[in-house]
Amino acid sequence: MSSKDGSRSKAQKIAARWQEHHMLTYPMTLTPDTNGIFLVRFPDVPEALSVAKDADEALVNGLDALEAAIGIYFDEKRLVPTPSRIKRGQLAVTLPALVAAKVLLANEMVSQGVRKAELARRLNVHMPQVDRLVDLRHSSKLESIELAFHKLGKNLEIRVV
């Protein structure tokens, strides 16, 4: 997917940046409102917006908003943005491991230009099974996601830090 001059595509550059991150942790900002409520935002994912009474609620509501926004990226077959560096003292939300694996899988599919129908063919499964692999509400088996990565020429690695 390189251009004629040998440079990497935008999708390839973003995919390379994803590999630099060990966790999918997105920094968030809290902006106080006049009524004592905070507006919760994610600079890397502007579609993710929420409100909260305090920092604890912001983390919970923020994760819900972030997952909903990621679903939009999936539906539109767009790359989920890379999380930026977190500044000292900044609040951040880390995606659960299964959600992170699905984000990485969806981004790899977009980067390679592989549609769900093509992945279903490679996996020798029906389309609904691939639909579930990129559905954040579905509790997919990690083995299925790992096999999908294998069919895309990639390996899924898990680390404990």
mmCIF file of C-alpha atoms in Angstrom:
data_model
loop_
_atom_site.group_PDB
_atom_site.id
_atom_site.type_symbol
_atom_site.label_atom_id
_atom_site.label_comp_id
_atom_site.label_asym_id
_atom_site.label_seq_id
_atom_site.Cartn_x
_atom_site.Cartn_y
_atom_site.Cartn_z
ATOM 1 C CA MET A 1 0.000 0.000 0.000
ATOM 2 C CA SER A 2 2.909 2.324 -0.678
ATOM 3 C CA SER A 3 2.620 5.247 -3.023
ATOM 4 C CA LYS A 4 4.521 5.364 -6.299
ATOM 5 C CA ASP A 5 7.378 7.331 -4.734
ATOM 6 C CA GLY A 6 7.956 4.605 -2.120
ATOM 7 C CA SER A 7 6.548 6.544 0.821
ATOM 8 C CA ARG A 8 4.247 4.852 3.282
ATOM 9 C CA SER A 9 0.513 5.509 3.248
ATOM 10 C CA LYS A 10 -1.219 7.320 6.091
ATOM 11 C CA ALA A 11 -2.699 4.006 7.254
ATOM 12 C CA GLN A 12 0.746 2.372 7.353
ATOM 13 C CA LYS A 13 2.201 5.288 9.324
ATOM 14 C CA ILE A 14 -0.623 5.141 11.868
ATOM 15 C CA ALA A 15 -0.272 1.356 12.159
ATOM 16 C CA ALA A 16 3.457 1.783 12.841
ATOM 17 C CA ARG A 17 2.671 4.315 15.579
ATOM 18 C CA TRP A 18 0.262 1.818 17.167
ATOM 19 C CA GLN A 19 3.107 -0.654 17.581
ATOM 20 C CA GLU A 20 4.993 1.904 19.699
ATOM 21 C CA HIS A 21 2.265 1.834 22.361
ATOM 22 C CA HIS A 22 2.220 -1.002 24.858
ATOM 23 C CA MET A 23 -1.211 -0.137 26.197
ATOM 24 C CA LEU A 24 -4.157 1.581 24.646
ATOM 25 C CA THR A 25 -4.467 4.329 27.231
ATOM 26 C CA TYR A 26 -6.151 7.520 26.117
ATOM 27 C CA PRO A 27 -5.588 10.803 27.964
ATOM 28 C CA MET A 28 -8.715 12.706 28.893
ATOM 29 C CA THR A 29 -9.543 16.248 29.904
ATOM 30 C CA LEU A 30 -12.132 17.468 32.381
ATOM 31 C CA THR A 31 -13.565 20.933 31.793
ATOM 32 C CA PRO A 32 -15.729 22.308 34.621
ATOM 33 C CA ASP A 33 -19.143 23.612 33.669
ATOM 34 C CA THR A 34 -21.064 26.371 35.447
ATOM 35 C CA ASN A 35 -23.391 23.850 37.124
ATOM 36 C CA GLY A 36 -20.669 21.794 38.858
ATOM 37 C CA ILE A 37 -20.516 19.125 36.161
ATOM 38 C CA PHE A 38 -17.388 18.284 34.172
ATOM 39 C CA LEU A 39 -17.273 17.829 30.420
ATOM 40 C CA VAL A 40 -15.153 14.749 29.656
ATOM 41 C CA ARG A 41 -13.184 14.819 26.400
ATOM 42 C CA PHE A 42 -10.515 12.762 24.676
ATOM 43 C CA PRO A 43 -8.131 14.859 22.555
ATOM 44 C CA ASP A 44 -7.236 11.848 20.379
ATOM 45 C CA VAL A 45 -10.865 10.797 19.808
ATOM 46 C CA PRO A 46 -12.955 13.979 19.508
ATOM 47 C CA GLU A 47 -16.155 11.952 18.977
ATOM 48 C CA ALA A 48 -15.887 10.640 22.574
ATOM 49 C CA LEU A 49 -17.713 13.059 24.871
ATOM 50 C CA SER A 50 -19.316 12.587 28.253
ATOM 51 C CA VAL A 51 -20.148 14.382 31.493
ATOM 52 C CA ALA A 52 -19.353 13.546 35.119
ATOM 53 C CA LYS A 53 -19.708 14.880 38.648
ATOM 54 C CA ASP A 54 -16.128 13.972 39.623
ATOM 55 C CA ALA A 55 -12.951 12.240 38.421
ATOM 56 C CA ASP A 56 -14.131 8.751 39.404
ATOM 57 C CA GLU A 57 -17.344 9.104 37.442
ATOM 58 C CA ALA A 58 -15.371 10.638 34.570
ATOM 59 C CA LEU A 59 -13.274 7.470 34.274
ATOM 60 C CA VAL A 60 -16.365 5.247 34.098
ATOM 61 C CA ASN A 61 -18.386 7.512 31.806
ATOM 62 C CA GLY A 62 -15.297 8.267 29.753
ATOM 63 C CA LEU A 63 -14.688 4.588 28.998
ATOM 64 C CA ASP A 64 -18.297 4.219 27.831
ATOM 65 C CA ALA A 65 -17.958 7.291 25.601
ATOM 66 C CA LEU A 66 -14.622 6.099 24.230
ATOM 67 C CA GLU A 67 -16.001 2.659 23.364
ATOM 68 C CA ALA A 68 -19.053 4.223 21.676
ATOM 69 C CA ALA A 69 -16.812 6.492 19.602
ATOM 70 C CA ILE A 70 -14.586 3.559 18.639
ATOM 71 C CA GLY A 71 -17.721 1.820 17.388
ATOM 72 C CA ILE A 72 -18.257 4.777 15.049
ATOM 73 C CA TYR A 73 -14.730 4.363 13.664
ATOM 74 C CA PHE A 74 -15.419 0.646 13.119
ATOM 75 C CA ASP A 75 -18.714 1.358 11.327
ATOM 76 C CA GLU A 76 -17.052 3.926 9.078
ATOM 77 C CA LYS A 77 -14.041 1.647 8.426
ATOM 78 C CA ARG A 78 -11.677 4.331 9.734
ATOM 79 C CA LEU A 79 -8.508 3.855 11.728
ATOM 80 C CA VAL A 80 -8.986 4.348 15.456
ATOM 81 C CA PRO A 81 -6.577 7.155 16.418
ATOM 82 C CA THR A 82 -3.396 6.393 18.282
ATOM 83 C CA PRO A 83 -3.401 7.482 21.936
ATOM 84 C CA SER A 84 -1.056 10.369 22.642
ATOM 85 C CA ARG A 85 1.404 10.519 25.514
ATOM 86 C CA ILE A 86 -0.092 11.069 28.935
ATOM 87 C CA LYS A 87 1.220 14.026 30.891
ATOM 88 C CA ARG A 88 2.081 13.671 34.567
ATOM 89 C CA GLY A 89 -1.076 13.918 36.648
ATOM 90 C CA GLN A 90 -3.390 13.689 33.640
ATOM 91 C CA LEU A 91 -6.398 11.414 33.856
ATOM 92 C CA ALA A 92 -6.492 8.603 31.306
ATOM 93 C CA VAL A 93 -8.635 5.631 30.361
ATOM 94 C CA THR A 94 -7.097 2.283 29.439
ATOM 95 C CA LEU A 95 -9.160 0.081 27.140
ATOM 96 C CA PRO A 96 -9.894 -3.411 28.471
ATOM 97 C CA ALA A 97 -7.694 -6.095 26.872
ATOM 98 C CA LEU A 98 -10.430 -7.602 24.680
ATOM 99 C CA VAL A 99 -11.513 -4.160 23.437
ATOM 100 C CA ALA A 100 -7.875 -3.274 22.727
ATOM 101 C CA ALA A 101 -7.427 -6.497 20.728
ATOM 102 C CA LYS A 102 -10.527 -5.685 18.664
ATOM 103 C CA VAL A 103 -9.292 -2.135 18.024
ATOM 104 C CA LEU A 104 -5.924 -3.448 16.870
ATOM 105 C CA LEU A 105 -7.640 -6.030 14.637
ATOM 106 C CA ALA A 106 -9.957 -3.452 13.067
ATOM 107 C CA ASN A 107 -7.040 -1.072 12.485
ATOM 108 C CA GLU A 108 -5.009 -3.846 10.873
ATOM 109 C CA MET A 109 -7.915 -4.663 8.559
ATOM 110 C CA VAL A 110 -8.212 -0.992 7.548
ATOM 111 C CA SER A 111 -4.429 -0.689 7.103
ATOM 112 C CA GLN A 112 -4.333 -3.720 4.813
ATOM 113 C CA GLY A 113 -7.571 -2.863 3.017
ATOM 114 C CA VAL A 114 -9.127 -6.169 4.098
ATOM 115 C CA ARG A 115 -12.915 -6.072 4.376
ATOM 116 C CA LYS A 116 -14.930 -8.288 6.694
ATOM 117 C CA ALA A 117 -16.067 -10.507 3.800
ATOM 118 C CA GLU A 118 -12.449 -11.153 2.812
ATOM 119 C CA LEU A 119 -11.472 -11.977 6.396
ATOM 120 C CA ALA A 120 -14.446 -14.359 6.636
ATOM 121 C CA ARG A 121 -13.201 -16.087 3.478
ATOM 122 C CA ARG A 122 -9.675 -16.383 4.884
ATOM 123 C CA LEU A 123 -11.004 -17.755 8.175
ATOM 124 C CA ASN A 124 -13.473 -20.050 6.368
ATOM 125 C CA VAL A 125 -16.353 -18.767 8.520
ATOM 126 C CA HIS A 126 -19.660 -17.004 7.924
ATOM 127 C CA MET A 127 -19.838 -13.192 7.965
ATOM 128 C CA PRO A 128 -21.671 -12.919 11.326
ATOM 129 C CA GLN A 129 -18.658 -14.509 13.009
ATOM 130 C CA VAL A 130 -16.366 -11.774 11.672
ATOM 131 C CA ASP A 131 -18.968 -9.130 12.555
ATOM 132 C CA ARG A 132 -18.706 -10.299 16.173
ATOM 133 C CA LEU A 133 -14.896 -10.067 16.100
ATOM 134 C CA VAL A 134 -15.161 -6.306 15.591
ATOM 135 C CA ASP A 135 -18.212 -5.766 17.800
ATOM 136 C CA LEU A 136 -17.135 -4.229 21.116
ATOM 137 C CA ARG A 137 -20.311 -5.486 22.820
ATOM 138 C CA HIS A 138 -19.614 -9.108 21.894
ATOM 139 C CA SER A 139 -17.404 -11.186 24.154
ATOM 140 C CA SER A 140 -15.263 -12.808 21.465
ATOM 141 C CA LYS A 141 -12.818 -15.559 22.258
ATOM 142 C CA LEU A 142 -9.240 -14.375 22.251
ATOM 143 C CA GLU A 143 -8.320 -17.428 20.168
ATOM 144 C CA SER A 144 -10.613 -16.214 17.394
ATOM 145 C CA ILE A 145 -9.006 -12.774 17.364
ATOM 146 C CA GLU A 146 -5.565 -14.371 17.418
ATOM 147 C CA LEU A 147 -6.475 -16.518 14.392
ATOM 148 C CA ALA A 148 -7.792 -13.454 12.546
ATOM 149 C CA PHE A 149 -4.467 -11.693 13.117
ATOM 150 C CA HIS A 150 -2.666 -14.787 11.835
ATOM 151 C CA LYS A 151 -4.754 -14.705 8.645
ATOM 152 C CA LEU A 152 -3.676 -11.063 8.254
ATOM 153 C CA GLY A 153 -0.038 -12.070 8.576
ATOM 154 C CA LYS A 154 0.334 -10.723 12.117
ATOM 155 C CA ASN A 155 0.714 -12.141 15.610
ATOM 156 C CA LEU A 156 -1.136 -11.016 18.708
ATOM 157 C CA GLU A 157 1.155 -10.666 21.720
ATOM 158 C CA ILE A 158 0.069 -10.156 25.304
ATOM 159 C CA ARG A 159 2.402 -8.724 27.948
ATOM 160 C CA VAL A 160 2.232 -8.258 31.676
ATOM 161 C CA VAL A 161 4.031 -5.141 32.875
#
